[in-house]
Amino acid sequence: RDLQYVPGTRVLFGSMESYSEIALGAAVALAAAALVAKFIMGKKPDGPTASTPSVRVTTSIDPKEYRSFRLVEKIIISHNTRLFRFALPSSDAILGLPIGQHISLKAVIDGKEVMRSYTPVSSDDDKGHFDLIIKVYEKGVMSQYVDNMKPGVDSIDVRGPKGAFVYQPNMCSTIAMLAGGTGITPMLQVVRAILKNKSDRTQIRLIFANVNSDDILLWDDINKLVAQHPQFQVYYVLNNPPEGWSQGVGFVSQEMIQKHFPAPSEENLRVVMCGPPMMNTAMKGHLQALGYQPEQIFQF
C-alpha cells in the first residue's frame, strides 16, 4: 500500500467561482431586505425574502462504484515524493471522506487491473479538489503510474470511503500514534481534525520514524502544530540521524514507546499505527510485550 500526505489548500475551478459570488450577493441582498422590513416597518417579511437560500454541498465519492477524477496539478516535493491534486466535479464539491477513512485508486496497468489505498490529507474544508502525497517507488506499480499521469489530461478512478476506523471527537482520552514514512498521512488527517476542534480534549502522542531527516514529510507543518497545541507531542526517530540529532536513533524500541506513550492501563486509550509491513509487525510485538491489549490497537 502506497501512502501520502499534503497540507490543506483551496483551489476553485471553472465558472462556479463567479456563480458563487453572484449567489452570495443575492443572499446578502435578501437578508438586508428582511432586516429592513423587520426593524423599520415593524413586521416580519413574507415570501421568499424571509429566508436565505440554502447551499447544497456535493459529496464526490461513492463506496460502491469507482468515479473518475482528473489530475490538475503535480508538485515535486523531493526526489521520490510528489503532491498530486485532483479536481472534484465542481468548485463547491467536497470529497466526502470521514476522518480516519481512506480511498481506493484503480487503474489498468499492462493489461491488469491494479488497486491501491491512499489517504488524502486535504479535508472537506477544501472544496473543489483533493490532494494526495505519494512516494514513488522504483517497483511501485501504482505510484509509477500516477507519477506518469499528465496534469489537465489524465484521470484516475476513485472509490470510497473505505476503512474500519472512523474518528469521533473525544472518543478516547489519548490517541497514541506509531507512523513510519508516508504512513504519517492517516495520522495527520486525524491530528488536524482533533486540533481544529476546540471542544476535542484528546491528547495526541506521535512517534514518527524515518530513515533519513530528508524523508520526514511535512516537518515544518508538524512542528508548527506542536508549537501551537500543547495537547500534541511528537518524538522523531531516524535510522541515519544528522550530526547533533537529539531525538530517537535506530528503530522504534519498547523503551521509546514506554517513555512517550501513556501506560496501557490508561482508560479510553487507543494506539494506531501505519508504516511499512516490517515496522507494523515489530510494533505489534512491542505493544503486546508492554501490556497493550488487542482492542486498544488499530492498524491503518
Short mmCIF file of C-alpha atoms in Angstrom, two decimals:
data_model
loop_
_atom_site.label_atom_id
_atom_site.label_comp_id
_atom_site.label_asym_id
_atom_site.label_seq_id
_atom_site.Cartn_x
_atom_site.Cartn_y
_atom_site.Cartn_z
CA ARG A 1 0.00 0.00 0.00
CA ASP A 2 1.37 3.40 -1.00
CA LEU A 3 0.76 6.28 1.36
CA GLN A 4 0.78 10.06 1.13
CA TYR A 5 0.26 13.44 2.76
CA VAL A 6 -0.30 17.13 1.93
CA PRO A 7 -1.19 20.45 3.53
CA GLY A 8 -4.72 21.64 3.06
CA THR A 9 -5.13 24.32 0.38
CA ARG A 10 -8.01 25.77 -1.57
CA VAL A 11 -8.49 25.97 -5.34
CA LEU A 12 -11.60 27.00 -7.30
CA PHE A 13 -12.10 25.65 -10.81
CA GLY A 14 -14.12 26.81 -13.77
CA SER A 15 -17.00 29.27 -13.77
CA MET A 16 -18.52 28.12 -10.47
CA GLU A 17 -16.45 30.77 -8.66
CA SER A 18 -18.31 33.64 -10.36
CA TYR A 19 -21.62 31.83 -9.83
CA SER A 20 -20.85 31.55 -6.08
CA GLU A 21 -20.12 35.28 -5.90
CA ILE A 22 -23.44 36.11 -7.57
CA ALA A 23 -25.31 33.72 -5.28
CA LEU A 24 -23.63 35.27 -2.25
CA GLY A 25 -24.55 38.77 -3.40
CA ALA A 26 -28.17 37.72 -3.84
CA ALA A 27 -28.24 36.15 -0.39
CA VAL A 28 -26.85 39.33 1.21
CA ALA A 29 -29.42 41.47 -0.60
CA LEU A 30 -32.29 39.25 0.53
CA ALA A 31 -31.06 39.26 4.13
CA ALA A 32 -30.76 43.04 4.11
CA ALA A 33 -34.30 43.40 2.78
CA ALA A 34 -35.60 41.16 5.53
CA LEU A 35 -33.88 43.21 8.22
CA VAL A 36 -35.26 46.47 6.84
CA ALA A 37 -38.78 45.05 6.78
CA LYS A 38 -38.48 43.74 10.33
CA PHE A 39 -36.85 46.67 12.12
CA ILE A 40 -38.02 49.68 10.11
CA MET A 41 -41.51 48.65 9.02
CA GLY A 42 -42.08 46.72 12.26
CA LYS A 43 -43.27 43.49 10.69
CA LYS A 44 -41.81 40.19 9.60
CA PRO A 45 -41.35 39.81 5.86
CA ASP A 46 -43.32 37.19 3.97
CA GLY A 47 -42.45 35.08 0.96
CA PRO A 48 -39.03 34.33 -0.50
CA THR A 49 -37.27 37.25 1.22
CA ALA A 50 -37.94 35.72 4.63
CA SER A 51 -35.03 33.27 4.46
CA THR A 52 -31.60 32.89 2.91
CA PRO A 53 -31.28 30.24 0.19
CA SER A 54 -29.59 27.08 1.47
CA VAL A 55 -26.30 25.92 -0.07
CA ARG A 56 -26.12 22.31 -1.21
CA VAL A 57 -22.76 20.61 -0.68
CA THR A 58 -21.96 17.80 -3.12
CA THR A 59 -20.15 14.66 -1.98
CA SER A 60 -17.98 13.32 -4.79
CA ILE A 61 -17.10 9.69 -3.98
CA ASP A 62 -19.17 6.54 -3.71
CA PRO A 63 -18.33 3.45 -1.59
CA LYS A 64 -19.59 1.03 -4.25
CA GLU A 65 -18.63 2.47 -7.62
CA TYR A 66 -15.43 3.96 -9.00
CA ARG A 67 -15.66 7.52 -10.29
CA SER A 68 -13.15 9.30 -12.49
CA PHE A 69 -11.19 12.37 -11.31
CA ARG A 70 -8.80 14.42 -13.42
CA LEU A 71 -5.29 15.26 -12.29
CA VAL A 72 -4.91 19.05 -12.40
CA GLU A 73 -1.56 19.65 -10.71
CA LYS A 74 1.63 17.82 -9.77
CA ILE A 75 4.21 19.29 -7.40
CA ILE A 76 7.65 17.79 -6.80
CA ILE A 77 8.30 17.60 -3.04
CA SER A 78 11.51 15.56 -3.13
CA HIS A 79 13.39 13.22 -5.42
CA ASN A 80 10.77 10.50 -4.88
CA THR A 81 7.74 12.24 -3.34
CA ARG A 82 5.02 14.16 -5.16
CA LEU A 83 1.86 16.11 -4.40
CA PHE A 84 -0.97 15.22 -6.77
CA ARG A 85 -4.07 17.41 -6.92
CA PHE A 86 -7.28 16.04 -8.44
CA ALA A 87 -10.29 18.15 -9.40
CA LEU A 88 -13.73 17.40 -7.98
CA PRO A 89 -16.86 17.80 -10.16
CA SER A 90 -17.42 21.45 -9.16
CA SER A 91 -15.77 24.21 -7.14
CA ASP A 92 -18.19 23.74 -4.23
CA ALA A 93 -17.94 19.93 -4.14
CA ILE A 94 -16.26 18.05 -1.30
CA LEU A 95 -14.63 14.63 -1.40
CA GLY A 96 -16.85 13.40 1.46
CA LEU A 97 -14.27 11.35 3.37
CA PRO A 98 -14.88 10.75 7.11
CA ILE A 99 -11.89 11.31 9.41
CA GLY A 100 -9.89 8.07 9.67
CA GLN A 101 -11.05 6.67 6.32
CA HIS A 102 -9.20 6.29 3.03
CA ILE A 103 -9.89 5.89 -0.69
CA SER A 104 -9.02 3.30 -3.33
CA LEU A 105 -7.41 4.21 -6.66
CA LYS A 106 -7.87 1.89 -9.65
CA ALA A 107 -6.10 1.75 -12.99
CA VAL A 108 -5.47 -0.76 -15.77
CA ILE A 109 -1.69 -1.18 -15.99
CA ASP A 110 -0.10 -3.51 -18.55
CA GLY A 111 -3.49 -5.11 -19.12
CA LYS A 112 -4.11 -5.79 -15.43
CA GLU A 113 -6.47 -4.03 -13.04
CA VAL A 114 -4.47 -2.55 -10.14
CA MET A 115 -5.94 -1.04 -6.96
CA ARG A 116 -4.17 0.76 -4.10
CA SER A 117 -5.38 2.61 -1.00
CA TYR A 118 -4.38 6.18 -0.13
CA THR A 119 -5.30 8.74 2.50
CA PRO A 120 -5.80 12.33 1.29
CA VAL A 121 -4.55 14.98 3.63
CA SER A 122 -6.75 17.66 2.23
CA SER A 123 -10.06 17.62 4.05
CA ASP A 124 -13.68 18.50 3.38
CA ASP A 125 -12.76 22.06 4.33
CA ASP A 126 -11.01 22.12 0.95
CA LYS A 127 -13.69 22.35 -1.71
CA GLY A 128 -13.21 21.67 -5.41
CA HIS A 129 -10.23 19.34 -5.14
CA PHE A 130 -8.45 16.69 -3.11
CA ASP A 131 -4.73 16.17 -2.61
CA LEU A 132 -2.55 13.09 -2.30
CA ILE A 133 1.13 12.86 -1.44
CA ILE A 134 2.60 9.71 -2.91
CA LYS A 135 6.10 8.35 -2.57
CA VAL A 136 7.16 6.95 -5.94
CA TYR A 137 8.86 3.58 -5.57
CA GLU A 138 11.02 2.04 -8.28
CA LYS A 139 8.86 -1.09 -8.32
CA GLY A 140 5.65 0.60 -7.19
CA VAL A 141 3.20 -0.20 -9.96
CA MET A 142 0.54 2.33 -8.96
CA SER A 143 2.91 5.04 -7.74
CA GLN A 144 4.82 4.89 -11.06
CA TYR A 145 1.52 5.03 -12.95
CA VAL A 146 0.28 8.11 -11.11
CA ASP A 147 3.68 9.79 -11.45
CA ASN A 148 3.44 9.41 -15.24
CA MET A 149 -0.05 10.94 -15.46
CA LYS A 150 -0.31 14.27 -17.30
CA PRO A 151 -1.98 17.15 -15.43
CA GLY A 152 -5.04 18.50 -17.22
CA VAL A 153 -5.21 15.41 -19.43
CA ASP A 154 -5.28 12.16 -17.45
CA SER A 155 -7.82 10.91 -14.92
CA ILE A 156 -7.94 8.04 -12.44
CA ASP A 157 -10.78 6.04 -10.91
CA VAL A 158 -11.51 6.50 -7.20
CA ARG A 159 -13.84 4.71 -4.78
CA GLY A 160 -14.55 5.29 -1.11
CA PRO A 161 -14.82 5.84 1.76
CA LYS A 162 -13.01 2.71 2.94
CA GLY A 163 -11.70 1.56 6.29
CA ALA A 164 -12.78 0.26 9.69
CA PHE A 165 -11.66 3.32 11.67
CA VAL A 166 -13.78 6.47 11.95
CA TYR A 167 -12.64 9.12 14.39
CA GLN A 168 -15.19 10.86 16.61
CA PRO A 169 -14.32 13.82 18.89
CA ASN A 170 -13.33 12.77 22.41
CA MET A 171 -13.72 9.08 21.59
CA CYS A 172 -10.56 8.41 23.62
CA SER A 173 -8.56 10.15 26.33
CA THR A 174 -5.29 9.77 24.40
CA ILE A 175 -4.60 8.61 20.87
CA ALA A 176 -1.03 7.27 20.58
CA MET A 177 0.35 7.05 17.04
CA LEU A 178 3.17 4.99 15.53
CA ALA A 179 3.98 6.19 11.99
CA GLY A 180 6.70 5.22 9.53
CA GLY A 181 7.50 7.21 6.38
CA THR A 182 4.43 8.13 4.39
CA GLY A 183 2.36 6.30 6.99
CA ILE A 184 2.12 9.75 8.56
CA THR A 185 -0.80 10.63 6.23
CA PRO A 186 -3.70 8.95 8.04
CA MET A 187 -2.22 10.19 11.32
CA LEU A 188 -2.15 13.83 10.19
CA GLN A 189 -5.72 13.54 8.94
CA VAL A 190 -6.80 12.64 12.49
CA VAL A 191 -4.41 15.09 14.17
CA ARG A 192 -5.72 18.05 12.22
CA ALA A 193 -9.33 17.11 12.88
CA ILE A 194 -8.66 16.97 16.63
CA LEU A 195 -6.69 20.19 16.81
CA LYS A 196 -9.13 22.32 14.83
CA ASN A 197 -11.97 21.27 17.15
CA LYS A 198 -11.65 23.35 20.34
CA SER A 199 -14.07 21.07 22.18
CA ASP A 200 -11.95 17.96 21.47
CA ARG A 201 -9.73 17.39 24.50
CA THR A 202 -8.00 14.26 23.15
CA GLN A 203 -4.27 14.11 23.89
CA ILE A 204 -2.07 13.12 20.93
CA ARG A 205 1.28 11.33 21.18
CA LEU A 206 3.12 10.59 17.94
CA ILE A 207 6.29 8.58 17.36
CA PHE A 208 7.35 9.23 13.76
CA ALA A 209 10.10 7.03 12.28
CA ASN A 210 12.10 7.64 9.10
CA VAL A 211 15.39 6.56 7.56
CA ASN A 212 16.94 9.99 6.96
CA SER A 213 16.00 13.51 8.02
CA ASP A 214 15.18 14.33 4.39
CA ASP A 215 12.49 11.64 4.49
CA ILE A 216 10.44 13.44 7.16
CA LEU A 217 7.35 14.67 5.34
CA LEU A 218 5.89 18.00 6.42
CA TRP A 219 8.47 18.54 9.16
CA ASP A 220 7.68 22.26 9.41
CA ASP A 221 3.92 21.72 9.39
CA ILE A 222 4.07 19.10 12.16
CA ASN A 223 6.36 21.25 14.32
CA LYS A 224 4.08 24.25 13.86
CA LEU A 225 1.11 22.21 15.11
CA VAL A 226 3.17 21.05 18.10
CA ALA A 227 4.12 24.64 18.94
CA GLN A 228 0.51 25.82 18.73
CA HIS A 229 -1.16 22.91 20.55
CA PRO A 230 0.23 21.59 23.85
CA GLN A 231 -2.01 18.52 23.61
CA PHE A 232 0.08 17.32 20.62
CA GLN A 233 3.56 15.88 21.25
CA VAL A 234 5.92 14.29 18.71
CA TYR A 235 9.05 12.15 19.06
CA TYR A 236 11.10 11.65 15.87
CA VAL A 237 13.22 8.55 15.24
CA LEU A 238 15.85 8.31 12.47
CA ASN A 239 17.92 5.35 11.28
CA ASN A 240 20.62 7.71 9.97
CA PRO A 241 20.49 10.88 12.06
CA PRO A 242 22.43 14.01 11.14
CA GLU A 243 25.12 15.42 13.41
CA GLY A 244 23.65 16.99 16.52
CA TRP A 245 20.40 15.00 16.37
CA SER A 246 18.81 14.92 19.84
CA GLN A 247 15.86 12.56 19.39
CA GLY A 248 15.47 8.85 18.64
CA VAL A 249 18.13 6.86 16.79
CA GLY A 250 17.76 3.47 15.09
CA PHE A 251 14.45 1.64 15.16
CA VAL A 252 11.46 2.36 17.39
CA SER A 253 12.02 0.35 20.57
CA GLN A 254 9.93 -0.78 23.52
CA GLU A 255 11.76 1.75 25.67
CA MET A 256 10.76 4.61 23.34
CA ILE A 257 7.12 3.53 23.41
CA GLN A 258 7.18 3.17 27.19
CA LYS A 259 8.69 6.65 27.62
CA HIS A 260 6.50 8.59 25.16
CA PHE A 261 3.14 6.76 25.29
CA PRO A 262 0.70 6.51 28.20
CA ALA A 263 0.67 3.24 30.12
CA PRO A 264 -1.68 0.58 28.73
CA SER A 265 -3.76 0.91 31.91
CA GLU A 266 -4.94 4.41 30.91
CA GLU A 267 -8.70 4.45 30.44
CA ASN A 268 -10.01 5.00 26.88
CA LEU A 269 -6.54 4.80 25.33
CA ARG A 270 -6.23 4.00 21.63
CA VAL A 271 -2.98 3.14 19.79
CA VAL A 272 -2.96 3.45 15.99
CA MET A 273 -0.15 2.54 13.60
CA CYS A 274 0.72 2.89 9.94
CA GLY A 275 4.04 2.09 8.35
CA PRO A 276 5.92 -0.50 6.29
CA PRO A 277 4.83 -4.10 6.96
CA MET A 278 8.00 -5.00 8.86
CA MET A 279 7.60 -1.98 11.13
CA ASN A 280 3.94 -2.75 11.82
CA THR A 281 4.82 -6.33 12.78
CA ALA A 282 7.61 -5.18 15.10
CA MET A 283 5.38 -2.53 16.71
CA LYS A 284 2.64 -5.06 17.44
CA GLY A 285 5.20 -7.21 19.21
CA HIS A 286 6.48 -4.26 21.26
CA LEU A 287 2.96 -3.18 22.24
CA GLN A 288 1.90 -6.66 23.30
CA ALA A 289 5.09 -7.12 25.33
CA LEU A 290 4.36 -3.84 27.13
CA GLY A 291 0.84 -4.96 28.02
CA TYR A 292 -1.30 -3.12 25.48
CA GLN A 293 -4.43 -5.11 24.67
CA PRO A 294 -5.52 -6.06 21.12
CA GLU A 295 -8.70 -3.99 21.45
CA GLN A 296 -6.57 -0.90 22.14
CA ILE A 297 -4.55 -1.29 18.92
CA PHE A 298 -5.59 -0.41 15.38
CA GLN A 299 -3.54 -0.70 12.19
CA PHE A 300 -4.43 1.51 9.20
#
